[in-house]
Amino acid sequence: MNHPEQSSMSQIVVLACSILVCFASTILFIPKSAVLNRLGAAVALSCLQHSLYTSLLTSSLPPAQITGISLFSWGLYANATEQILLSRYNADDVLTVKERPLGRLLSTVAQFLRAVGMYFSLRRVGLRGEVPMKHRAPTNSVRFITTRIIQCLCCYLVLDAIFLAPRPEKHLITREKQSLFKLTSLTREDLIFRFATALGNWVIGYVSVRLAHGLIAAVSVLLGLSKPEDWPHLNGPISSWSTVRTFWGTFWHRLFRKALAGWGDFIPDNVLRLRRGTLLSRYLRLTLAFFASGLMHRCIHYFYRLEAGERYEMETYFLLQPLAIMFEDAVQTATVHTPLPRPLRWIIGFTWFCIFTTWVTPLFLYPTMRVADPGQLLPFSVVGHFMKYY
């Protein structure tokens, strides 16, 4: 059996740099009215992204690290193509909304660096189409960097401790145990494990994103590439865990909101010409945005070498989210005049959210847990090294 040639790290770096050059050149030199030219640039960007993806697939990195890098790269790609084809950013958009009225002039090098930075501007802070979010209170750079470093250290140690936990017993994560409908065969142990793994998955996701986001923010401000006010709060309050809608729309990070929602809005608004505000338009846009997220997460299937019968679990999981939101909307509409205290409504909503999450999360999580050795997400273990001596 022939195995693909292993990709080198230099090859991956060259491809990543080529993507940035392609994107920045498109923003600066192709007018937003030149639709066909921009479409061609998007095709070129897609080819480079696919090459980067396949290079990661055949690299020597552990699957856990490859998955994290790949997910982020596909999110950046979706963000970039949205900027090129839908928002149609051009050379004028390298200036922030506040800088435009001042008529500030930038050198060619400065414009190029600004355009490269836009590739990573997931929430479009200061740009046209900024994602609504809670901004930070004014603070100085030293305090911001110190706070982010402490936060990163805490997140790293939490993840390190979690990853030292023993792997689950095989009988708890069989294909039958991840079923959405054969629930009567589940034992009490299965239900407890199902809830614990669902909770653990979201804790790991939450802490991992905060670690990566905090590290990038600290380095960016330290190098003078951005200011503290360019880094709004990442998550909403935990009290928003009352429904599936508020979990995704308020609590969870909005890093890919513009990229995914932009493509989700395009078909109903520009292809089908549905009138905004109708139920069909609202729910179709919602469903397409979650479906796009499912496609972005599809790379997990290849990195973990999942079986053919588990090929569409990721898309199924994300398509169940808008169905849950539609159900919530229907229940809330039917009970809007029911005199329930707000705390009681929150408790009922939170209970529903926990039940739904426990029900659907094993669909995509258990297959990855059955992989023999996914490797470590973190480069080294501090807690593990400490435990060897104590």
mmCIF file of C-alpha atoms in Angstrom:
data_model
loop_
_atom_site.group_PDB
_atom_site.id
_atom_site.type_symbol
_atom_site.label_atom_id
_atom_site.label_comp_id
_atom_site.label_asym_id
_atom_site.label_seq_id
_atom_site.Cartn_x
_atom_site.Cartn_y
_atom_site.Cartn_z
ATOM 1 C CA MET A 1 0.000 0.000 0.000
ATOM 2 C CA ASN A 2 1.428 3.369 -1.052
ATOM 3 C CA HIS A 3 1.447 6.101 1.579
ATOM 4 C CA PRO A 4 1.462 9.788 0.591
ATOM 5 C CA GLU A 5 4.755 11.589 0.967
ATOM 6 C CA GLN A 6 4.994 13.401 4.300
ATOM 7 C CA SER A 7 4.694 17.188 4.086
ATOM 8 C CA SER A 8 7.411 19.343 5.609
ATOM 9 C CA MET A 9 6.755 22.298 7.894
ATOM 10 C CA SER A 10 8.493 24.607 5.392
ATOM 11 C CA GLN A 11 5.973 23.565 2.743
ATOM 12 C CA ILE A 12 3.092 24.373 5.090
ATOM 13 C CA VAL A 13 4.579 27.783 5.951
ATOM 14 C CA VAL A 14 5.091 28.644 2.258
ATOM 15 C CA LEU A 15 1.480 27.751 1.469
ATOM 16 C CA ALA A 16 0.214 29.830 4.414
ATOM 17 C CA CYS A 17 2.250 32.843 3.244
ATOM 18 C CA SER A 18 0.979 32.361 -0.322
ATOM 19 C CA ILE A 19 -2.594 32.488 0.960
ATOM 20 C CA LEU A 20 -1.907 35.789 2.733
ATOM 21 C CA VAL A 21 -0.264 37.315 -0.359
ATOM 22 C CA CYS A 22 -3.145 36.187 -2.591
ATOM 23 C CA PHE A 23 -5.752 37.630 -0.231
ATOM 24 C CA ALA A 24 -3.980 40.953 0.370
ATOM 25 C CA SER A 25 -3.331 41.436 -3.358
ATOM 26 C CA THR A 26 -7.000 40.826 -4.118
ATOM 27 C CA ILE A 27 -8.156 43.370 -1.539
ATOM 28 C CA LEU A 28 -5.694 46.050 -2.687
ATOM 29 C CA PHE A 29 -5.568 45.648 -6.452
ATOM 30 C CA ILE A 30 -8.865 44.187 -7.679
ATOM 31 C CA PRO A 31 -11.781 46.688 -7.596
ATOM 32 C CA LYS A 32 -14.903 45.491 -5.828
ATOM 33 C CA SER A 33 -16.877 45.992 -9.058
ATOM 34 C CA ALA A 34 -14.679 43.457 -10.925
ATOM 35 C CA VAL A 35 -16.781 40.465 -9.889
ATOM 36 C CA LEU A 36 -15.293 37.940 -12.337
ATOM 37 C CA ASN A 37 -11.737 38.879 -11.398
ATOM 38 C CA ARG A 38 -12.579 38.532 -7.721
ATOM 39 C CA LEU A 39 -14.236 35.197 -8.397
ATOM 40 C CA GLY A 40 -11.032 34.028 -10.072
ATOM 41 C CA ALA A 41 -9.008 35.239 -7.088
ATOM 42 C CA ALA A 42 -11.348 33.327 -4.763
ATOM 43 C CA VAL A 43 -10.790 30.169 -6.834
ATOM 44 C CA ALA A 44 -7.015 30.646 -6.548
ATOM 45 C CA LEU A 45 -7.379 31.167 -2.801
ATOM 46 C CA SER A 46 -9.464 27.984 -2.594
ATOM 47 C CA CYS A 47 -6.762 25.976 -4.372
ATOM 48 C CA LEU A 48 -4.105 27.279 -1.994
ATOM 49 C CA GLN A 49 -6.293 26.514 1.030
ATOM 50 C CA HIS A 50 -6.918 22.969 -0.200
ATOM 51 C CA SER A 51 -3.179 22.490 -0.717
ATOM 52 C CA LEU A 52 -2.555 23.714 2.832
ATOM 53 C CA TYR A 53 -5.227 21.346 4.110
ATOM 54 C CA THR A 54 -3.787 18.290 2.329
ATOM 55 C CA SER A 55 -0.291 19.243 3.494
ATOM 56 C CA LEU A 56 -1.520 19.311 7.080
ATOM 57 C CA LEU A 57 -3.199 15.963 6.510
ATOM 58 C CA THR A 58 0.124 14.360 5.559
ATOM 59 C CA SER A 59 2.296 16.209 8.081
ATOM 60 C CA SER A 60 4.015 14.643 11.085
ATOM 61 C CA LEU A 61 1.936 16.602 13.613
ATOM 62 C CA PRO A 62 -0.416 14.661 15.939
ATOM 63 C CA PRO A 63 -4.045 14.485 14.705
ATOM 64 C CA ALA A 64 -5.228 16.568 17.677
ATOM 65 C CA GLN A 65 -2.938 19.471 16.727
ATOM 66 C CA ILE A 66 -3.686 19.112 13.013
ATOM 67 C CA THR A 67 -7.405 19.299 13.738
ATOM 68 C CA GLY A 68 -7.076 22.545 15.692
ATOM 69 C CA ILE A 69 -4.893 24.189 13.047
ATOM 70 C CA SER A 70 -7.103 23.004 10.206
ATOM 71 C CA LEU A 71 -10.356 24.152 11.804
ATOM 72 C CA PHE A 72 -8.885 27.607 12.329
ATOM 73 C CA SER A 73 -7.519 27.735 8.774
ATOM 74 C CA TRP A 74 -10.887 26.804 7.247
ATOM 75 C CA GLY A 75 -12.557 29.467 9.384
ATOM 76 C CA LEU A 76 -10.061 32.049 8.142
ATOM 77 C CA TYR A 77 -10.675 30.878 4.573
ATOM 78 C CA ALA A 78 -14.452 31.287 4.942
ATOM 79 C CA ASN A 79 -13.852 34.751 6.394
ATOM 80 C CA ALA A 80 -11.525 35.694 3.521
ATOM 81 C CA THR A 81 -13.843 34.562 0.737
ATOM 82 C CA GLU A 82 -16.725 36.422 2.386
ATOM 83 C CA GLN A 83 -14.630 39.595 2.433
ATOM 84 C CA ILE A 84 -13.655 39.176 -1.230
ATOM 85 C CA LEU A 85 -16.989 38.132 -2.750
ATOM 86 C CA LEU A 86 -19.781 39.311 -0.441
ATOM 87 C CA SER A 87 -18.594 42.261 1.658
ATOM 88 C CA ARG A 88 -16.212 43.161 -1.207
ATOM 89 C CA TYR A 89 -13.595 44.928 0.819
ATOM 90 C CA ASN A 90 -11.105 46.931 -1.230
ATOM 91 C CA ALA A 91 -8.149 49.277 -0.699
ATOM 92 C CA ASP A 92 -10.375 51.876 0.972
ATOM 93 C CA ASP A 93 -11.324 49.402 3.696
ATOM 94 C CA VAL A 94 -7.792 49.014 5.048
ATOM 95 C CA LEU A 95 -8.534 52.253 6.908
ATOM 96 C CA THR A 96 -10.747 51.868 9.954
ATOM 97 C CA VAL A 97 -14.124 53.553 10.160
ATOM 98 C CA LYS A 98 -12.600 56.195 12.470
ATOM 99 C CA GLU A 99 -9.612 56.847 10.174
ATOM 100 C CA ARG A 100 -11.584 57.414 6.974
ATOM 101 C CA PRO A 101 -12.986 60.881 7.795
ATOM 102 C CA LEU A 102 -9.460 62.035 8.697
ATOM 103 C CA GLY A 103 -8.182 61.239 5.212
ATOM 104 C CA ARG A 104 -5.168 59.361 6.529
ATOM 105 C CA LEU A 105 -2.637 58.223 3.912
ATOM 106 C CA LEU A 106 -0.710 54.966 4.225
ATOM 107 C CA SER A 107 2.371 53.751 2.390
ATOM 108 C CA THR A 108 2.113 50.749 0.067
ATOM 109 C CA VAL A 109 3.837 48.533 2.633
ATOM 110 C CA ALA A 110 1.500 49.727 5.393
ATOM 111 C CA GLN A 111 -1.532 49.078 3.185
ATOM 112 C CA PHE A 112 -0.297 45.576 2.403
ATOM 113 C CA LEU A 113 0.269 44.779 6.082
ATOM 114 C CA ARG A 114 -3.183 46.149 6.923
ATOM 115 C CA ALA A 115 -4.694 43.926 4.218
ATOM 116 C CA VAL A 116 -2.859 40.884 5.605
ATOM 117 C CA GLY A 117 -4.246 41.744 9.042
ATOM 118 C CA MET A 118 -7.770 41.794 7.603
ATOM 119 C CA TYR A 119 -7.386 38.086 6.811
ATOM 120 C CA PHE A 120 -7.301 37.456 10.558
ATOM 121 C CA SER A 121 -9.968 40.063 11.402
ATOM 122 C CA LEU A 122 -12.734 37.585 12.128
ATOM 123 C CA ARG A 123 -14.951 40.020 14.028
ATOM 124 C CA ARG A 124 -14.067 42.958 11.730
ATOM 125 C CA VAL A 125 -13.225 45.263 14.659
ATOM 126 C CA GLY A 126 -13.088 48.845 13.387
ATOM 127 C CA LEU A 127 -14.006 47.789 9.857
ATOM 128 C CA ARG A 128 -17.156 48.034 7.815
ATOM 129 C CA GLY A 129 -19.586 45.344 8.979
ATOM 130 C CA GLU A 130 -18.166 44.981 12.494
ATOM 131 C CA VAL A 131 -19.761 42.121 14.447
ATOM 132 C CA PRO A 132 -21.799 43.465 17.405
ATOM 133 C CA MET A 133 -20.036 42.656 20.679
ATOM 134 C CA LYS A 134 -19.241 43.990 24.121
ATOM 135 C CA HIS A 135 -16.159 46.216 24.030
ATOM 136 C CA ARG A 136 -13.630 46.409 26.838
ATOM 137 C CA ALA A 137 -13.247 49.315 29.217
ATOM 138 C CA PRO A 138 -10.208 51.474 28.291
ATOM 139 C CA THR A 139 -6.951 49.998 29.597
ATOM 140 C CA ASN A 140 -3.231 50.386 28.964
ATOM 141 C CA SER A 141 -1.156 47.909 26.960
ATOM 142 C CA VAL A 142 0.946 46.659 29.898
ATOM 143 C CA ARG A 143 -2.083 45.739 31.966
ATOM 144 C CA PHE A 144 -3.799 44.132 28.963
ATOM 145 C CA ILE A 145 -0.760 42.002 28.087
ATOM 146 C CA THR A 146 -0.224 40.958 31.710
ATOM 147 C CA THR A 147 -3.864 39.948 32.094
ATOM 148 C CA ARG A 148 -3.812 37.944 28.860
ATOM 149 C CA ILE A 149 -0.600 36.120 29.823
ATOM 150 C CA ILE A 150 -2.028 35.131 33.216
ATOM 151 C CA GLN A 151 -5.224 33.984 31.514
ATOM 152 C CA CYS A 152 -3.240 31.915 28.999
ATOM 153 C CA LEU A 153 -1.227 30.237 31.761
ATOM 154 C CA CYS A 154 -4.398 29.325 33.649
ATOM 155 C CA CYS A 155 -6.070 27.980 30.500
ATOM 156 C CA TYR A 156 -2.978 25.948 29.616
ATOM 157 C CA LEU A 157 -2.841 24.338 33.051
ATOM 158 C CA VAL A 158 -6.565 23.538 32.978
ATOM 159 C CA LEU A 159 -6.256 21.852 29.577
ATOM 160 C CA ASP A 160 -3.094 20.075 30.676
ATOM 161 C CA ALA A 161 -4.872 18.614 33.705
ATOM 162 C CA ILE A 162 -7.901 17.546 31.658
ATOM 163 C CA PHE A 163 -5.797 15.792 29.020
ATOM 164 C CA LEU A 164 -4.045 13.730 31.700
ATOM 165 C CA ALA A 165 -7.328 11.981 32.474
ATOM 166 C CA PRO A 166 -7.398 8.289 31.468
ATOM 167 C CA ARG A 167 -9.087 7.317 28.219
ATOM 168 C CA PRO A 168 -12.680 6.044 28.599
ATOM 169 C CA GLU A 169 -13.471 2.352 28.612
ATOM 170 C CA LYS A 170 -14.366 1.087 25.144
ATOM 171 C CA HIS A 171 -17.819 -0.193 26.091
ATOM 172 C CA LEU A 172 -18.911 3.376 26.922
ATOM 173 C CA ILE A 173 -18.172 4.838 23.477
ATOM 174 C CA THR A 174 -19.409 2.213 21.022
ATOM 175 C CA ARG A 175 -21.443 3.261 17.973
ATOM 176 C CA GLU A 176 -24.617 2.044 19.660
ATOM 177 C CA LYS A 177 -23.991 4.344 22.638
ATOM 178 C CA GLN A 178 -23.840 7.480 20.431
ATOM 179 C CA SER A 179 -27.252 6.806 18.887
ATOM 180 C CA LEU A 180 -29.804 9.620 18.952
ATOM 181 C CA PHE A 181 -32.818 7.327 19.128
ATOM 182 C CA LYS A 182 -31.864 3.983 20.733
ATOM 183 C CA LEU A 183 -31.830 5.485 24.199
ATOM 184 C CA THR A 184 -33.709 2.760 26.059
ATOM 185 C CA SER A 185 -30.629 0.519 25.980
ATOM 186 C CA LEU A 186 -28.501 3.083 27.819
ATOM 187 C CA THR A 187 -27.629 2.277 31.426
ATOM 188 C CA ARG A 188 -27.271 4.765 34.255
ATOM 189 C CA GLU A 189 -23.504 4.614 33.736
ATOM 190 C CA ASP A 190 -23.981 5.447 30.046
ATOM 191 C CA LEU A 191 -26.166 8.458 30.833
ATOM 192 C CA ILE A 192 -23.750 9.827 33.432
ATOM 193 C CA PHE A 193 -20.822 9.350 31.056
ATOM 194 C CA ARG A 194 -22.787 10.929 28.205
ATOM 195 C CA PHE A 195 -23.494 14.035 30.282
ATOM 196 C CA ALA A 196 -19.920 14.242 31.593
ATOM 197 C CA THR A 197 -18.341 13.957 28.137
ATOM 198 C CA ALA A 198 -20.730 16.523 26.668
ATOM 199 C CA LEU A 199 -19.849 18.950 29.459
ATOM 200 C CA GLY A 200 -16.144 18.156 29.168
ATOM 201 C CA ASN A 201 -16.178 18.703 25.415
ATOM 202 C CA TRP A 202 -17.546 22.220 25.775
ATOM 203 C CA VAL A 203 -15.194 23.047 28.636
ATOM 204 C CA ILE A 204 -12.241 21.976 26.478
ATOM 205 C CA GLY A 205 -13.567 23.962 23.525
ATOM 206 C CA TYR A 206 -14.165 27.051 25.651
ATOM 207 C CA VAL A 207 -10.745 26.959 27.339
ATOM 208 C CA SER A 208 -8.900 26.118 24.095
ATOM 209 C CA VAL A 209 -10.383 29.054 22.216
ATOM 210 C CA ARG A 210 -9.660 31.425 25.094
ATOM 211 C CA LEU A 211 -6.058 30.182 25.233
ATOM 212 C CA ALA A 212 -5.463 30.718 21.516
ATOM 213 C CA HIS A 213 -7.326 34.036 21.439
ATOM 214 C CA GLY A 214 -5.535 35.374 24.521
ATOM 215 C CA LEU A 215 -2.101 34.372 23.219
ATOM 216 C CA ILE A 216 -2.667 36.000 19.824
ATOM 217 C CA ALA A 217 -4.052 39.141 21.487
ATOM 218 C CA ALA A 218 -1.070 39.453 23.852
ATOM 219 C CA VAL A 219 1.496 38.979 21.070
ATOM 220 C CA SER A 220 -0.330 41.354 18.736
ATOM 221 C CA VAL A 221 -0.482 44.168 21.306
ATOM 222 C CA LEU A 222 3.105 43.494 22.442
ATOM 223 C CA LEU A 223 4.394 43.891 18.860
ATOM 224 C CA GLY A 224 2.330 47.030 18.320
ATOM 225 C CA LEU A 225 0.164 45.417 15.640
ATOM 226 C CA SER A 226 -3.032 46.256 17.519
ATOM 227 C CA LYS A 227 -4.376 48.046 20.569
ATOM 228 C CA PRO A 228 -6.235 46.616 23.596
ATOM 229 C CA GLU A 229 -9.510 48.117 22.339
ATOM 230 C CA ASP A 230 -9.155 46.009 19.186
ATOM 231 C CA TRP A 231 -9.807 42.905 21.298
ATOM 232 C CA PRO A 232 -13.398 42.965 22.638
ATOM 233 C CA HIS A 233 -14.697 40.354 25.064
ATOM 234 C CA LEU A 234 -14.686 36.887 23.522
ATOM 235 C CA ASN A 235 -17.692 35.324 25.270
ATOM 236 C CA GLY A 236 -20.983 36.458 26.691
ATOM 237 C CA PRO A 237 -22.237 35.813 30.236
ATOM 238 C CA ILE A 238 -22.800 32.240 31.424
ATOM 239 C CA SER A 239 -26.348 33.284 32.349
ATOM 240 C CA SER A 240 -27.139 33.181 28.609
ATOM 241 C CA TRP A 241 -27.083 29.366 28.710
ATOM 242 C CA SER A 242 -30.871 29.364 28.915
ATOM 243 C CA THR A 243 -31.544 28.214 25.334
ATOM 244 C CA VAL A 244 -29.692 26.808 22.353
ATOM 245 C CA ARG A 245 -30.212 30.141 20.570
ATOM 246 C CA THR A 246 -28.698 32.255 23.342
ATOM 247 C CA PHE A 247 -25.835 29.796 23.831
ATOM 248 C CA TRP A 248 -24.710 30.168 20.216
ATOM 249 C CA GLY A 249 -25.793 33.765 19.735
ATOM 250 C CA THR A 250 -24.739 35.316 23.056
ATOM 251 C CA PHE A 251 -22.370 33.120 25.059
ATOM 252 C CA TRP A 252 -20.242 31.283 22.507
ATOM 253 C CA HIS A 253 -17.507 33.182 20.692
ATOM 254 C CA ARG A 254 -18.509 35.052 17.519
ATOM 255 C CA LEU A 255 -15.209 34.621 15.714
ATOM 256 C CA PHE A 256 -16.779 33.019 12.641
ATOM 257 C CA ARG A 257 -20.193 34.679 12.858
ATOM 258 C CA LYS A 258 -19.662 37.119 9.984
ATOM 259 C CA ALA A 259 -18.070 34.517 7.724
ATOM 260 C CA LEU A 260 -20.736 31.853 8.276
ATOM 261 C CA ALA A 261 -23.745 34.176 8.488
ATOM 262 C CA GLY A 262 -22.568 36.039 5.381
ATOM 263 C CA TRP A 263 -22.744 32.895 3.298
ATOM 264 C CA GLY A 264 -25.931 31.841 5.071
ATOM 265 C CA ASP A 265 -27.574 35.148 4.098
ATOM 266 C CA PHE A 266 -26.407 35.098 0.473
ATOM 267 C CA ILE A 267 -28.710 32.375 -0.898
ATOM 268 C CA PRO A 268 -31.992 33.562 0.718
ATOM 269 C CA ASP A 269 -31.268 37.241 0.023
ATOM 270 C CA ASN A 270 -29.537 37.246 -3.365
ATOM 271 C CA VAL A 271 -30.441 33.946 -5.018
ATOM 272 C CA LEU A 272 -33.955 33.131 -3.773
ATOM 273 C CA ARG A 273 -34.826 36.800 -3.141
ATOM 274 C CA LEU A 274 -36.780 36.006 0.012
ATOM 275 C CA ARG A 275 -38.168 38.945 1.927
ATOM 276 C CA ARG A 276 -36.297 39.594 5.171
ATOM 277 C CA GLY A 277 -38.334 39.062 8.323
ATOM 278 C CA THR A 278 -40.393 36.121 7.084
ATOM 279 C CA LEU A 279 -40.126 32.781 8.867
ATOM 280 C CA LEU A 280 -38.808 31.105 5.720
ATOM 281 C CA SER A 281 -36.054 33.694 5.303
ATOM 282 C CA ARG A 282 -35.059 33.682 8.986
ATOM 283 C CA TYR A 283 -34.866 29.940 9.399
ATOM 284 C CA LEU A 284 -33.247 29.271 6.025
ATOM 285 C CA ARG A 285 -30.485 31.775 6.826
ATOM 286 C CA LEU A 286 -30.061 30.168 10.246
ATOM 287 C CA THR A 287 -29.913 26.645 8.802
ATOM 288 C CA LEU A 288 -27.423 27.561 6.076
ATOM 289 C CA ALA A 289 -25.120 29.268 8.587
ATOM 290 C CA PHE A 290 -25.039 26.148 10.779
ATOM 291 C CA PHE A 291 -24.593 23.940 7.716
ATOM 292 C CA ALA A 292 -21.583 26.042 6.685
ATOM 293 C CA SER A 293 -20.184 25.519 10.179
ATOM 294 C CA GLY A 294 -20.688 21.777 9.774
ATOM 295 C CA LEU A 295 -18.737 21.831 6.510
ATOM 296 C CA MET A 296 -15.948 23.775 8.213
ATOM 297 C CA HIS A 297 -15.715 21.077 10.909
ATOM 298 C CA ARG A 298 -15.830 18.240 8.375
ATOM 299 C CA CYS A 299 -12.042 17.968 8.310
ATOM 300 C CA ILE A 300 -12.284 16.093 11.625
ATOM 301 C CA HIS A 301 -13.513 13.072 9.664
ATOM 302 C CA TYR A 302 -10.288 12.881 7.669
ATOM 303 C CA PHE A 303 -7.814 13.685 10.423
ATOM 304 C CA TYR A 304 -9.233 11.102 12.798
ATOM 305 C CA ARG A 305 -9.667 8.534 9.987
ATOM 306 C CA LEU A 306 -13.291 7.947 10.929
ATOM 307 C CA GLU A 307 -15.230 5.066 9.394
ATOM 308 C CA ALA A 308 -17.412 5.525 6.307
ATOM 309 C CA GLY A 309 -20.566 5.049 8.367
ATOM 310 C CA GLU A 310 -19.620 8.062 10.490
ATOM 311 C CA ARG A 311 -19.035 10.401 7.568
ATOM 312 C CA TYR A 312 -21.898 12.817 8.114
ATOM 313 C CA GLU A 313 -22.149 12.955 11.899
ATOM 314 C CA MET A 314 -20.635 16.449 11.997
ATOM 315 C CA GLU A 315 -23.120 17.910 9.511
ATOM 316 C CA THR A 316 -25.988 16.140 11.281
ATOM 317 C CA TYR A 317 -24.945 17.625 14.609
ATOM 318 C CA PHE A 318 -24.866 21.179 13.272
ATOM 319 C CA LEU A 319 -28.144 20.810 11.373
ATOM 320 C CA LEU A 320 -29.851 19.718 14.596
ATOM 321 C CA GLN A 321 -28.988 23.094 16.159
ATOM 322 C CA PRO A 322 -31.377 25.202 14.003
ATOM 323 C CA LEU A 323 -34.085 22.579 14.496
ATOM 324 C CA ALA A 324 -33.696 22.996 18.259
ATOM 325 C CA ILE A 325 -33.883 26.781 17.890
ATOM 326 C CA MET A 326 -37.073 26.493 15.823
ATOM 327 C CA PHE A 327 -38.548 24.280 18.540
ATOM 328 C CA GLU A 328 -37.573 26.843 21.195
ATOM 329 C CA ASP A 329 -39.168 29.668 19.234
ATOM 330 C CA ALA A 330 -42.398 27.693 18.894
ATOM 331 C CA VAL A 331 -42.522 26.879 22.621
ATOM 332 C CA GLN A 332 -41.746 30.469 23.626
ATOM 333 C CA THR A 333 -44.446 31.783 21.296
ATOM 334 C CA ALA A 334 -46.990 29.336 22.715
ATOM 335 C CA THR A 335 -46.122 30.185 26.340
ATOM 336 C CA VAL A 336 -45.511 33.916 26.002
ATOM 337 C CA HIS A 337 -48.602 34.711 28.089
ATOM 338 C CA THR A 338 -47.937 32.016 30.705
ATOM 339 C CA PRO A 339 -47.247 33.792 34.028
ATOM 340 C CA LEU A 340 -43.912 32.188 34.948
ATOM 341 C CA PRO A 341 -41.250 34.062 36.952
ATOM 342 C CA ARG A 342 -38.123 34.861 34.961
ATOM 343 C CA PRO A 343 -35.844 32.694 37.205
ATOM 344 C CA LEU A 344 -38.136 29.709 36.668
ATOM 345 C CA ARG A 345 -38.116 30.272 32.907
ATOM 346 C CA TRP A 346 -34.315 30.343 33.008
ATOM 347 C CA ILE A 347 -34.168 27.079 35.003
ATOM 348 C CA ILE A 348 -36.524 25.359 32.555
ATOM 349 C CA GLY A 349 -34.546 26.691 29.592
ATOM 350 C CA PHE A 350 -31.214 25.677 31.105
ATOM 351 C CA THR A 351 -32.515 22.165 31.827
ATOM 352 C CA TRP A 352 -33.695 21.866 28.234
ATOM 353 C CA PHE A 353 -30.327 23.083 26.955
ATOM 354 C CA CYS A 354 -28.438 20.513 29.056
ATOM 355 C CA ILE A 355 -30.715 17.676 27.910
ATOM 356 C CA PHE A 356 -30.396 18.635 24.245
ATOM 357 C CA THR A 357 -26.611 19.043 24.422
ATOM 358 C CA THR A 358 -26.214 15.703 26.215
ATOM 359 C CA TRP A 359 -28.377 14.094 23.537
ATOM 360 C CA VAL A 360 -26.574 15.382 20.423
ATOM 361 C CA THR A 361 -22.909 15.847 21.440
ATOM 362 C CA PRO A 362 -21.939 12.112 21.440
ATOM 363 C CA LEU A 363 -22.943 11.974 17.771
ATOM 364 C CA PHE A 364 -19.675 13.598 16.699
ATOM 365 C CA LEU A 365 -17.639 13.227 19.913
ATOM 366 C CA TYR A 366 -17.651 9.450 20.454
ATOM 367 C CA PRO A 367 -16.128 8.607 17.027
ATOM 368 C CA THR A 368 -13.116 10.817 17.801
ATOM 369 C CA MET A 369 -12.789 9.208 21.242
ATOM 370 C CA ARG A 370 -12.561 5.756 19.644
ATOM 371 C CA VAL A 371 -9.380 6.745 17.799
ATOM 372 C CA ALA A 372 -6.442 4.771 19.194
ATOM 373 C CA ASP A 373 -3.978 7.627 19.687
ATOM 374 C CA PRO A 374 -4.960 11.155 18.564
ATOM 375 C CA GLY A 375 -1.839 12.620 20.154
ATOM 376 C CA GLN A 376 -1.665 15.649 22.427
ATOM 377 C CA LEU A 377 -3.119 19.042 21.629
ATOM 378 C CA LEU A 378 -0.559 20.787 23.855
ATOM 379 C CA PRO A 379 3.160 20.747 22.963
ATOM 380 C CA PHE A 380 4.251 19.718 26.482
ATOM 381 C CA SER A 381 2.719 18.807 29.846
ATOM 382 C CA VAL A 382 3.500 20.960 32.876
ATOM 383 C CA VAL A 383 1.150 19.127 35.231
ATOM 384 C CA GLY A 384 2.380 15.722 34.060
ATOM 385 C CA HIS A 385 6.008 16.712 34.609
ATOM 386 C CA PHE A 386 5.139 18.011 38.083
ATOM 387 C CA MET A 387 3.311 14.784 39.000
ATOM 388 C CA LYS A 388 6.378 12.674 38.171
ATOM 389 C CA TYR A 389 8.259 14.219 41.079
ATOM 390 C CA TYR A 390 5.449 14.504 43.619
#
